[in-house]
Amino acid sequence: MMKWIETFANHKIAANGAMILIIALGLWSVGKINNQFFPDFETSRISASVSWSGVSAEDMYNTTGAPLQQALIGLPELDGITTSASEGRVSLSIGVSDRAESVEAAADLVEETLAAVSLPEDAGEVNVSMPQRRENVADFLLYGDVGLDELASYAYSVQSDLLQTGFAQVSLQGIPSQEVQVSVAMETLLDTGLTLAQISQSIEQEYTPSPAGTSSGDSITLQLRSQTPEIELNSLLNTVVQSLEDGSVLTLADVATVKQIEAKQSNQLYFEGLPAIRISLLRTLGEDTLENAELMNQWLEEFIPTLPQSVQLHIYNETWKIVESQLSLLIDNGLLGMALVLVTLFIFLNTRLAFWVALGIPISFFATFIIMAQLGISMNTISLFGFMIALGIIVDDAIVVGEQARAYQQQGLPANAASLKAAKKMWPPVLASSLTTIAAFLPLTFISGPIGRLSVDLPVIVTIAIVASLIECFLILPGHLSHSNHKEDRPFRKKMDAGYNFVRDQYFRPIVRWSLTHRAILISMIVAGFIIAVGMITSRTVPFQFQPSVEAPSLSVSVAFTEGADQTKVDNFVDHLADTLQAVEDETGYDFIKTALITRNQGNQGNQARIDVELISDQNRPYTNQELVNQWRQATNLPSEIDSISFGRGRRWGGESGDISIELSGSNVTLLKAAALELQNRLEALDALSDATDTLAYGDEQLQFSLTPLAIDLGITEATLANFLRQHIEGVKATTVIDGSQTFDVIVMLPEAQRRTINEIMALPYRLADNSLVPMQDLINSSYQRGIETIRAQDGVISASVSATLDTDQMTSDSMYTLLEESVLPAFAAQYGGIDVELAGDAQEQEQFFAETMLILLAVLALIYGILAWVFESWIWPLAILATIPFGLTGAIFGHWIIDLPLSSLSILGLFGLSGIVINDSIVLISVYQELRDEGLEIVHALEEAVARRLRPVILTTVTTMSGLTPFLFETSLDAEFLKPIAAGIVFGLLFGTTLILLFVPALLLTIEQIKLKLNLIRQ
């Protein structure tokens, strides 16, 4: 490295050439970096699913879900299997462990393993996929006083146009699903001897393309495929379903009626009282959110004028504006921080030196842009914040080299010799300080979970910036300084330096002498401060909130009525919710509702509905989301038929509701449901919790049956009768038709009048092998029972999650976890001894987060200690620096208390960064002390002089780092709330850390040196 330093310092154009190249490549790279809200990350999970129409959740789990999950449990490449069974469908979410070569390889293994599982004959095929994360750009609402068919036609046209424009994914919601019903009366089936399955098979054979083999010739091989006509209602009626003995045929028109209808209970969206269809623009991995937004706005300018007067387009949920606002906020605060840095540099440093030091900031950043473009790192909230943290570190490295070069020039060395000597001398300590800072940041990339995935860019950017800073400081800066001859300072500069020297010598040195002389008092004061800070956490004076509570401009409410509830009552209550929301807005005295979207038949269930509310700009509202939700809830009158209701207050971090989650697991679904209902009541009794729900929601009424003695004597099985009932109640799917952008099923079924009630079902005739008919009521004993909508299992154990929404204005999540663990869950677990009870959701993530951070902390301390021991060639001196880490937390904790900010997981990430910056300054301080000792100064004088020499760089590092981050602490926008915990930890930690560096570390060094002297005397 020394040869490289000499080459660049002595070469006439090397430094400027490298600078120009870095700036040019950096400017080119900026255009290659995507802009988005959070970093992209791939989900290391695999999905598998099986469909089987008309089968209950319990039967789906027992016949398909359980065998599939059992086949996967125990494979070392997989980590955690969550099975979810609902009516007609089973899905598995499968985690991928570190032992797998890749997610793709694990997906191949899952597909191969599940293909070997024997499933019921009527069950569908197993579909295996790898979910891809999508980020919303914006949503459109296409609405108007027109029919849904006409609105759907416009929506499909918009979707096609947007895809052709260049958007990767455009999804539609609110278009009712269509189906073709082929109704065959039971009398017709009995007269013709046909079955629903046979008619369905005839349609399938007629309208499903099938291969017809191959024909090989001398020069060509033809693949043969039958041609099938497109399905139209008239052509469908001509389908032959039976050939008679006299040569005539029966067509579908002879035995059935055919009609295309809207499927019952399809999702229905309404905006401003009119039918609506939602069109969502989604960004895929690697795409730029703001570029997508620009393309969208160009398209809107051309499209909106073409809409008819009866149809309107409303734009909402514009995530791209949040991205733009967040990036603008960071850039504006970053520029403000950089301006403060420049002012600080020109106040404390010689003008020429300040200029060259300041120039290192953009050079290092441009070098970082180059690496970002190559690694595919985006410009997002986290990466930009990483630049602000790196700002002070970059400046400190340049100050150390620049000040040393200026000192040599003042001693009479020429500029080129002074800069070269300074760079060579400061290379070891600056390299060591950079390595320790990297050691403090880089291990954070190993944190898993949502926090680790979202914050991964922070340590990466800081590490890249530090490496770029080393290149700038030791290759480019010395070259610039070597051509900057020392000149006598101007009068203003002399006055500034004289004033600084006066304060340092007359006021600061006495404080240093006192701290060295009375170091026991100093150390006791610092330890006492640390104890008080810890006490503030344990007493919850400074509370802990695992996930920072950052509001988004949105509210919501989801409601589910009991099965069979009158549809009119459901619709009326949804209207009541909309009216009470409007009443809350009127009472507040200002218009906070920007968009209110009503979804009826939520999830294609007639008893469920939802209202999504977009609020006006979140930084202009005098009410918090929680306050608005509380008012909305209080104004709502709940009917007795309500099964569950959940009000959501939008958050940019975590879910909109269900903050507190408790996992129940056991083998008995009935007992689990009873326990879940009891736990909901206990949670609702707590003041800070509301909207308790569970994942074992009741579903449709189920026909339960057992065989009669007659059926047993006739040799009829339950499976045979179950298949008969399913076909005659649900119908038989014949084929799927694709008509343009629409897809609909052709279903062969009985007329509704013959399958509507239990009496009609029990009267269905069953044909025996001898063609005699027996009514169903003679073959089965039947009853109706309310089933479970969804059954979930974790690694083969059936579980239910009970969740409730926490009012963080009353209590933090950490306090609520303590209350539950100490007061609620022990008594509940004792009542339900056969059920395992544990905190889940955020509580599990919090436990995992702390377990990982403790391991990472040990690794960081080991790395830093090894680096320090190598640099100082001592096993003891590094302890003086490492001791500053726990005490450095004192300032951060007091800072959170001062600005009334709870500690969070992001605060902890900030503390890791704080430790790296504090250690950075301490290393150079000890290096100066070593140099003075080598020159012959005794211990106390060497320590005092080392601290005096490092005073200016330490102040500059502290001020410049704080200047880059302090604007966030005074930012009122909620866009800044997400980053405040990290900024607060570093800013206030540095304030206290400056005392540690300048007073505490020298006191510890003196103590260590005196102990070494005493030990040497004892040995002698």
PDB file of N, CA and C in Angstrom, residues 635-711:
ATOM      1  N   ALA A 635     -68.390   5.121  17.700  1.00  0.00           N
ATOM      2  CA  ALA A 635     -69.605   5.571  17.012  1.00  0.00           C
ATOM      3  C   ALA A 635     -70.353   4.425  16.349  1.00  0.00           C
ATOM      4  N   THR A 636     -69.793   3.227  16.361  1.00  0.00           N
ATOM      5  CA  THR A 636     -70.382   2.088  15.656  1.00  0.00           C
ATOM      6  C   THR A 636     -71.249   1.260  16.601  1.00  0.00           C
ATOM      7  N   ASN A 637     -72.460   0.953  16.160  1.00  0.00           N
ATOM      8  CA  ASN A 637     -73.372   0.079  16.905  1.00  0.00           C
ATOM      9  C   ASN A 637     -73.306  -1.319  16.301  1.00  0.00           C
ATOM     10  N   LEU A 638     -72.859  -2.293  17.098  1.00  0.00           N
ATOM     11  CA  LEU A 638     -72.652  -3.641  16.584  1.00  0.00           C
ATOM     12  C   LEU A 638     -73.924  -4.466  16.701  1.00  0.00           C
ATOM     13  N   PRO A 639     -74.398  -5.060  15.606  1.00  0.00           N
ATOM     14  CA  PRO A 639     -75.561  -5.961  15.680  1.00  0.00           C
ATOM     15  C   PRO A 639     -75.180  -7.289  16.316  1.00  0.00           C
ATOM     16  N   SER A 640     -76.174  -8.004  16.779  1.00  0.00           N
ATOM     17  CA  SER A 640     -75.914  -9.263  17.493  1.00  0.00           C
ATOM     18  C   SER A 640     -75.357 -10.336  16.567  1.00  0.00           C
ATOM     19  N   GLU A 641     -75.598 -10.216  15.257  1.00  0.00           N
ATOM     20  CA  GLU A 641     -75.130 -11.252  14.328  1.00  0.00           C
ATOM     21  C   GLU A 641     -73.651 -11.138  13.978  1.00  0.00           C
ATOM     22  N   ILE A 642     -72.976 -10.131  14.505  1.00  0.00           N
ATOM     23  CA  ILE A 642     -71.546  -9.958  14.213  1.00  0.00           C
ATOM     24  C   ILE A 642     -70.745 -11.124  14.777  1.00  0.00           C
ATOM     25  N   ASP A 643     -69.922 -11.724  13.937  1.00  0.00           N
ATOM     26  CA  ASP A 643     -69.022 -12.782  14.390  1.00  0.00           C
ATOM     27  C   ASP A 643     -67.686 -12.190  14.824  1.00  0.00           C
ATOM     28  N   SER A 644     -67.134 -11.282  14.007  1.00  0.00           N
ATOM     29  CA  SER A 644     -65.876 -10.610  14.366  1.00  0.00           C
ATOM     30  C   SER A 644     -65.790  -9.294  13.612  1.00  0.00           C
ATOM     31  N   ILE A 645     -65.090  -8.346  14.220  1.00  0.00           N
ATOM     32  CA  ILE A 645     -64.852  -7.058  13.573  1.00  0.00           C
ATOM     33  C   ILE A 645     -63.469  -6.578  13.997  1.00  0.00           C
ATOM     34  N   SER A 646     -62.736  -6.006  13.056  1.00  0.00           N
ATOM     35  CA  SER A 646     -61.378  -5.556  13.341  1.00  0.00           C
ATOM     36  C   SER A 646     -61.135  -4.223  12.647  1.00  0.00           C
ATOM     37  N   PHE A 647     -60.847  -3.195  13.462  1.00  0.00           N
ATOM     38  CA  PHE A 647     -60.499  -1.883  12.925  1.00  0.00           C
ATOM     39  C   PHE A 647     -58.979  -1.814  12.780  1.00  0.00           C
ATOM     40  N   GLY A 648     -58.524  -1.399  11.629  1.00  0.00           N
ATOM     41  CA  GLY A 648     -57.082  -1.305  11.374  1.00  0.00           C
ATOM     42  C   GLY A 648     -56.646   0.131  11.224  1.00  0.00           C
ATOM     43  N   ARG A 649     -55.573   0.509  11.921  1.00  0.00           N
ATOM     44  CA  ARG A 649     -54.981   1.841  11.721  1.00  0.00           C
ATOM     45  C   ARG A 649     -53.684   1.615  10.968  1.00  0.00           C
ATOM     46  N   GLY A 650     -53.620   2.211   9.795  1.00  0.00           N
ATOM     47  CA  GLY A 650     -52.520   1.941   8.883  1.00  0.00           C
ATOM     48  C   GLY A 650     -51.167   2.222   9.495  1.00  0.00           C
ATOM     49  N   ARG A 651     -50.228   1.339   9.218  1.00  0.00           N
ATOM     50  CA  ARG A 651     -48.849   1.522   9.655  1.00  0.00           C
ATOM     51  C   ARG A 651     -47.912   1.141   8.521  1.00  0.00           C
ATOM     52  N   ARG A 652     -46.792   1.847   8.439  1.00  0.00           N
ATOM     53  CA  ARG A 652     -45.796   1.535   7.407  1.00  0.00           C
ATOM     54  C   ARG A 652     -44.860   0.428   7.859  1.00  0.00           C
ATOM     55  N   TRP A 653     -44.987   0.040   9.108  1.00  0.00           N
ATOM     56  CA  TRP A 653     -44.120  -1.010   9.641  1.00  0.00           C
ATOM     57  C   TRP A 653     -44.997  -1.948  10.441  1.00  0.00           C
ATOM     58  N   GLY A 654     -45.002  -3.225  10.077  1.00  0.00           N
ATOM     59  CA  GLY A 654     -45.864  -4.166  10.763  1.00  0.00           C
ATOM     60  C   GLY A 654     -47.257  -4.168  10.149  1.00  0.00           C
ATOM     61  N   GLY A 655     -48.189  -4.853  10.798  1.00  0.00           N
ATOM     62  CA  GLY A 655     -49.542  -4.953  10.273  1.00  0.00           C
ATOM     63  C   GLY A 655     -50.400  -3.780  10.693  1.00  0.00           C
ATOM     64  N   GLU A 656     -51.600  -3.728  10.093  1.00  0.00           N
ATOM     65  CA  GLU A 656     -52.512  -2.643  10.421  1.00  0.00           C
ATOM     66  C   GLU A 656     -53.301  -2.942  11.688  1.00  0.00           C
ATOM     67  N   SER A 657     -53.344  -4.197  12.093  1.00  0.00           N
ATOM     68  CA  SER A 657     -54.032  -4.594  13.317  1.00  0.00           C
ATOM     69  C   SER A 657     -53.419  -5.905  13.782  1.00  0.00           C
ATOM     70  N   GLY A 658     -53.948  -6.455  14.887  1.00  0.00           N
ATOM     71  CA  GLY A 658     -53.443  -7.733  15.364  1.00  0.00           C
ATOM     72  C   GLY A 658     -51.999  -7.658  15.832  1.00  0.00           C
ATOM     73  N   ASP A 659     -51.662  -6.590  16.585  1.00  0.00           N
ATOM     74  CA  ASP A 659     -50.262  -6.409  17.006  1.00  0.00           C
ATOM     75  C   ASP A 659     -49.816  -7.506  17.969  1.00  0.00           C
ATOM     76  N   ILE A 660     -50.724  -7.917  18.853  1.00  0.00           N
ATOM     77  CA  ILE A 660     -50.416  -8.943  19.848  1.00  0.00           C
ATOM     78  C   ILE A 660     -50.966 -10.267  19.355  1.00  0.00           C
ATOM     79  N   SER A 661     -50.113 -11.257  19.254  1.00  0.00           N
ATOM     80  CA  SER A 661     -50.529 -12.556  18.721  1.00  0.00           C
ATOM     81  C   SER A 661     -50.099 -13.666  19.668  1.00  0.00           C
ATOM     82  N   ILE A 662     -51.017 -14.600  19.914  1.00  0.00           N
ATOM     83  CA  ILE A 662     -50.751 -15.731  20.809  1.00  0.00           C
ATOM     84  C   ILE A 662     -51.078 -17.010  20.053  1.00  0.00           C
ATOM     85  N   GLU A 663     -50.154 -17.937  20.074  1.00  0.00           N
ATOM     86  CA  GLU A 663     -50.298 -19.191  19.328  1.00  0.00           C
ATOM     87  C   GLU A 663     -50.795 -20.300  20.250  1.00  0.00           C
ATOM     88  N   LEU A 664     -51.885 -20.949  19.847  1.00  0.00           N
ATOM     89  CA  LEU A 664     -52.415 -22.117  20.548  1.00  0.00           C
ATOM     90  C   LEU A 664     -52.212 -23.326  19.648  1.00  0.00           C
ATOM     91  N   SER A 665     -51.755 -24.429  20.204  1.00  0.00           N
ATOM     92  CA  SER A 665     -51.538 -25.627  19.388  1.00  0.00           C
ATOM     93  C   SER A 665     -51.979 -26.868  20.145  1.00  0.00           C
ATOM     94  N   GLY A 666     -52.541 -27.808  19.409  1.00  0.00           N
ATOM     95  CA  GLY A 666     -53.020 -29.056  19.984  1.00  0.00           C
ATOM     96  C   GLY A 666     -53.568 -29.938  18.894  1.00  0.00           C
ATOM     97  N   SER A 667     -54.131 -31.067  19.269  1.00  0.00           N
ATOM     98  CA  SER A 667     -54.608 -32.032  18.274  1.00  0.00           C
ATOM     99  C   SER A 667     -56.116 -31.987  18.078  1.00  0.00           C
ATOM    100  N   ASN A 668     -56.840 -31.335  18.998  1.00  0.00           N
ATOM    101  CA  ASN A 668     -58.291 -31.307  18.948  1.00  0.00           C
ATOM    102  C   ASN A 668     -58.769 -29.940  18.476  1.00  0.00           C
ATOM    103  N   VAL A 669     -59.355 -29.893  17.271  1.00  0.00           N
ATOM    104  CA  VAL A 669     -59.786 -28.614  16.709  1.00  0.00           C
ATOM    105  C   VAL A 669     -60.906 -28.001  17.536  1.00  0.00           C
ATOM    106  N   THR A 670     -61.822 -28.817  18.008  1.00  0.00           N
ATOM    107  CA  THR A 670     -62.943 -28.302  18.803  1.00  0.00           C
ATOM    108  C   THR A 670     -62.448 -27.653  20.085  1.00  0.00           C
ATOM    109  N   LEU A 671     -61.506 -28.307  20.760  1.00  0.00           N
ATOM    110  CA  LEU A 671     -60.952 -27.744  21.985  1.00  0.00           C
ATOM    111  C   LEU A 671     -60.162 -26.470  21.696  1.00  0.00           C
ATOM    112  N   LEU A 672     -59.446 -26.467  20.571  1.00  0.00           N
ATOM    113  CA  LEU A 672     -58.688 -25.268  20.195  1.00  0.00           C
ATOM    114  C   LEU A 672     -59.624 -24.083  19.970  1.00  0.00           C
ATOM    115  N   LYS A 673     -60.756 -24.333  19.313  1.00  0.00           N
ATOM    116  CA  LYS A 673     -61.708 -23.245  19.059  1.00  0.00           C
ATOM    117  C   LYS A 673     -62.293 -22.727  20.362  1.00  0.00           C
ATOM    118  N   ALA A 674     -62.639 -23.617  21.274  1.00  0.00           N
ATOM    119  CA  ALA A 674     -63.176 -23.187  22.567  1.00  0.00           C
ATOM    120  C   ALA A 674     -62.144 -22.366  23.329  1.00  0.00           C
ATOM    121  N   ALA A 675     -60.894 -22.819  23.308  1.00  0.00           N
ATOM    122  CA  ALA A 675     -59.830 -22.078  23.992  1.00  0.00           C
ATOM    123  C   ALA A 675     -59.608 -20.720  23.337  1.00  0.00           C
ATOM    124  N   ALA A 676     -59.686 -20.673  22.010  1.00  0.00           N
ATOM    125  CA  ALA A 676     -59.478 -19.409  21.302  1.00  0.00           C
ATOM    126  C   ALA A 676     -60.557 -18.391  21.677  1.00  0.00           C
ATOM    127  N   LEU A 677     -61.805 -18.847  21.767  1.00  0.00           N
ATOM    128  CA  LEU A 677     -62.890 -17.937  22.144  1.00  0.00           C
ATOM    129  C   LEU A 677     -62.700 -17.424  23.567  1.00  0.00           C
ATOM    130  N   GLU A 678     -62.271 -18.302  24.476  1.00  0.00           N
ATOM    131  CA  GLU A 678     -62.033 -17.881  25.861  1.00  0.00           C
ATOM    132  C   GLU A 678     -60.889 -16.875  25.945  1.00  0.00           C
ATOM    133  N   LEU A 679     -59.826 -17.130  25.187  1.00  0.00           N
ATOM    134  CA  LEU A 679     -58.686 -16.215  25.210  1.00  0.00           C
ATOM    135  C   LEU A 679     -59.074 -14.854  24.623  1.00  0.00           C
ATOM    136  N   GLN A 680     -59.919 -14.843  23.593  1.00  0.00           N
ATOM    137  CA  GLN A 680     -60.378 -13.569  23.048  1.00  0.00           C
ATOM    138  C   GLN A 680     -61.081 -12.740  24.108  1.00  0.00           C
ATOM    139  N   ASN A 681     -61.919 -13.388  24.909  1.00  0.00           N
ATOM    140  CA  ASN A 681     -62.622 -12.667  25.971  1.00  0.00           C
ATOM    141  C   ASN A 681     -61.641 -12.081  26.982  1.00  0.00           C
ATOM    142  N   ARG A 682     -60.600 -12.835  27.308  1.00  0.00           N
ATOM    143  CA  ARG A 682     -59.618 -12.344  28.279  1.00  0.00           C
ATOM    144  C   ARG A 682     -58.816 -11.174  27.718  1.00  0.00           C
ATOM    145  N   LEU A 683     -58.506 -11.230  26.423  1.00  0.00           N
ATOM    146  CA  LEU A 683     -57.769 -10.131  25.812  1.00  0.00           C
ATOM    147  C   LEU A 683     -58.636  -8.879  25.711  1.00  0.00           C
ATOM    148  N   GLU A 684     -59.903  -9.052  25.354  1.00  0.00           N
ATOM    149  CA  GLU A 684     -60.808  -7.908  25.235  1.00  0.00           C
ATOM    150  C   GLU A 684     -61.008  -7.216  26.584  1.00  0.00           C
ATOM    151  N   ALA A 685     -60.799  -7.942  27.681  1.00  0.00           N
ATOM    152  CA  ALA A 685     -60.968  -7.353  29.013  1.00  0.00           C
ATOM    153  C   ALA A 685     -59.836  -6.391  29.374  1.00  0.00           C
ATOM    154  N   LEU A 686     -58.738  -6.422  28.625  1.00  0.00           N
ATOM    155  CA  LEU A 686     -57.620  -5.523  28.877  1.00  0.00           C
ATOM    156  C   LEU A 686     -57.858  -4.203  28.155  1.00  0.00           C
ATOM    157  N   ASP A 687     -57.643  -3.098  28.858  1.00  0.00           N
ATOM    158  CA  ASP A 687     -57.990  -1.779  28.311  1.00  0.00           C
ATOM    159  C   ASP A 687     -57.250  -1.450  27.022  1.00  0.00           C
ATOM    160  N   ALA A 688     -56.005  -1.860  26.908  1.00  0.00           N
ATOM    161  CA  ALA A 688     -55.183  -1.452  25.760  1.00  0.00           C
ATOM    162  C   ALA A 688     -55.392  -2.330  24.535  1.00  0.00           C
ATOM    163  N   LEU A 689     -56.200  -3.400  24.652  1.00  0.00           N
ATOM    164  CA  LEU A 689     -56.408  -4.316  23.533  1.00  0.00           C
ATOM    165  C   LEU A 689     -57.850  -4.248  23.042  1.00  0.00           C
ATOM    166  N   SER A 690     -58.017  -4.475  21.747  1.00  0.00           N
ATOM    167  CA  SER A 690     -59.350  -4.482  21.149  1.00  0.00           C
ATOM    168  C   SER A 690     -59.342  -5.380  19.919  1.00  0.00           C
ATOM    169  N   ASP A 691     -60.516  -5.629  19.388  1.00  0.00           N
ATOM    170  CA  ASP A 691     -60.682  -6.384  18.131  1.00  0.00           C
ATOM    171  C   ASP A 691     -59.981  -7.734  18.158  1.00  0.00           C
ATOM    172  N   ALA A 692     -60.214  -8.497  19.213  1.00  0.00           N
ATOM    173  CA  ALA A 692     -59.599  -9.818  19.311  1.00  0.00           C
ATOM    174  C   ALA A 692     -60.263 -10.775  18.324  1.00  0.00           C
ATOM    175  N   THR A 693     -59.463 -11.513  17.589  1.00  0.00           N
ATOM    176  CA  THR A 693     -59.960 -12.485  16.616  1.00  0.00           C
ATOM    177  C   THR A 693     -59.086 -13.738  16.680  1.00  0.00           C
ATOM    178  N   ASP A 694     -59.533 -14.783  16.009  1.00  0.00           N
ATOM    179  CA  ASP A 694     -58.700 -15.984  15.904  1.00  0.00           C
ATOM    180  C   ASP A 694     -58.757 -16.518  14.494  1.00  0.00           C
ATOM    181  N   THR A 695     -57.796 -17.359  14.160  1.00  0.00           N
ATOM    182  CA  THR A 695     -57.695 -17.891  12.793  1.00  0.00           C
ATOM    183  C   THR A 695     -58.584 -19.111  12.568  1.00  0.00           C
ATOM    184  N   LEU A 696     -59.240 -19.605  13.634  1.00  0.00           N
ATOM    185  CA  LEU A 696     -60.167 -20.726  13.486  1.00  0.00           C
ATOM    186  C   LEU A 696     -61.586 -20.181  13.336  1.00  0.00           C
ATOM    187  N   ALA A 697     -61.784 -19.327  12.335  1.00  0.00           N
ATOM    188  CA  ALA A 697     -63.095 -18.721  12.131  1.00  0.00           C
ATOM    189  C   ALA A 697     -64.094 -19.783  11.671  1.00  0.00           C
ATOM    190  N   TYR A 698     -65.346 -19.615  12.111  1.00  0.00           N
ATOM    191  CA  TYR A 698     -66.391 -20.530  11.664  1.00  0.00           C
ATOM    192  C   TYR A 698     -66.668 -20.322  10.180  1.00  0.00           C
ATOM    193  N   GLY A 699     -66.951 -21.422   9.489  1.00  0.00           N
ATOM    194  CA  GLY A 699     -67.252 -21.356   8.073  1.00  0.00           C
ATOM    195  C   GLY A 699     -68.696 -21.698   7.790  1.00  0.00           C
ATOM    196  N   ASP A 700     -68.944 -22.293   6.615  1.00  0.00           N
ATOM    197  CA  ASP A 700     -70.303 -22.622   6.215  1.00  0.00           C
ATOM    198  C   ASP A 700     -70.862 -23.767   7.058  1.00  0.00           C
ATOM    199  N   GLU A 701     -72.194 -23.869   7.050  1.00  0.00           N
ATOM    200  CA  GLU A 701     -72.848 -25.033   7.633  1.00  0.00           C
ATOM    201  C   GLU A 701     -72.451 -26.268   6.822  1.00  0.00           C
ATOM    202  N   GLN A 702     -72.108 -27.334   7.527  1.00  0.00           N
ATOM    203  CA  GLN A 702     -71.664 -28.558   6.859  1.00  0.00           C
ATOM    204  C   GLN A 702     -72.675 -29.676   7.093  1.00  0.00           C
ATOM    205  N   LEU A 703     -72.916 -30.447   6.034  1.00  0.00           N
ATOM    206  CA  LEU A 703     -73.776 -31.619   6.140  1.00  0.00           C
ATOM    207  C   LEU A 703     -72.933 -32.780   6.665  1.00  0.00           C
ATOM    208  N   GLN A 704     -73.209 -33.171   7.899  1.00  0.00           N
ATOM    209  CA  GLN A 704     -72.515 -34.301   8.504  1.00  0.00           C
ATOM    210  C   GLN A 704     -73.402 -35.539   8.350  1.00  0.00           C
ATOM    211  N   PHE A 705     -72.810 -36.671   7.940  1.00  0.00           N
ATOM    212  CA  PHE A 705     -73.639 -37.868   7.773  1.00  0.00           C
ATOM    213  C   PHE A 705     -72.871 -39.111   8.178  1.00  0.00           C
ATOM    214  N   SER A 706     -73.662 -40.126   8.488  1.00  0.00           N
ATOM    215  CA  SER A 706     -73.122 -41.471   8.736  1.00  0.00           C
ATOM    216  C   SER A 706     -74.013 -42.475   8.026  1.00  0.00           C
ATOM    217  N   LEU A 707     -73.488 -43.640   7.727  1.00  0.00           N
ATOM    218  CA  LEU A 707     -74.241 -44.641   6.969  1.00  0.00           C
ATOM    219  C   LEU A 707     -75.304 -45.301   7.842  1.00  0.00           C
ATOM    220  N   THR A 708     -76.458 -45.563   7.221  1.00  0.00           N
ATOM    221  CA  THR A 708     -77.503 -46.337   7.894  1.00  0.00           C
ATOM    222  C   THR A 708     -77.180 -47.825   7.757  1.00  0.00           C
ATOM    223  N   PRO A 709     -77.826 -48.667   8.551  1.00  0.00           N
ATOM    224  CA  PRO A 709     -77.611 -50.125   8.388  1.00  0.00           C
ATOM    225  C   PRO A 709     -77.916 -50.608   6.975  1.00  0.00           C
ATOM    226  N   LEU A 710     -78.919 -49.983   6.313  1.00  0.00           N
ATOM    227  CA  LEU A 710     -79.239 -50.390   4.944  1.00  0.00           C
ATOM    228  C   LEU A 710     -78.070 -50.126   4.003  1.00  0.00           C
ATOM    229  N   ALA A 711     -77.467 -48.961   4.133  1.00  0.00           N
ATOM    230  CA  ALA A 711     -76.337 -48.632   3.268  1.00  0.00           C
ATOM    231  C   ALA A 711     -75.182 -49.584   3.503  1.00  0.00           C
TER     232      ALA A 711
END
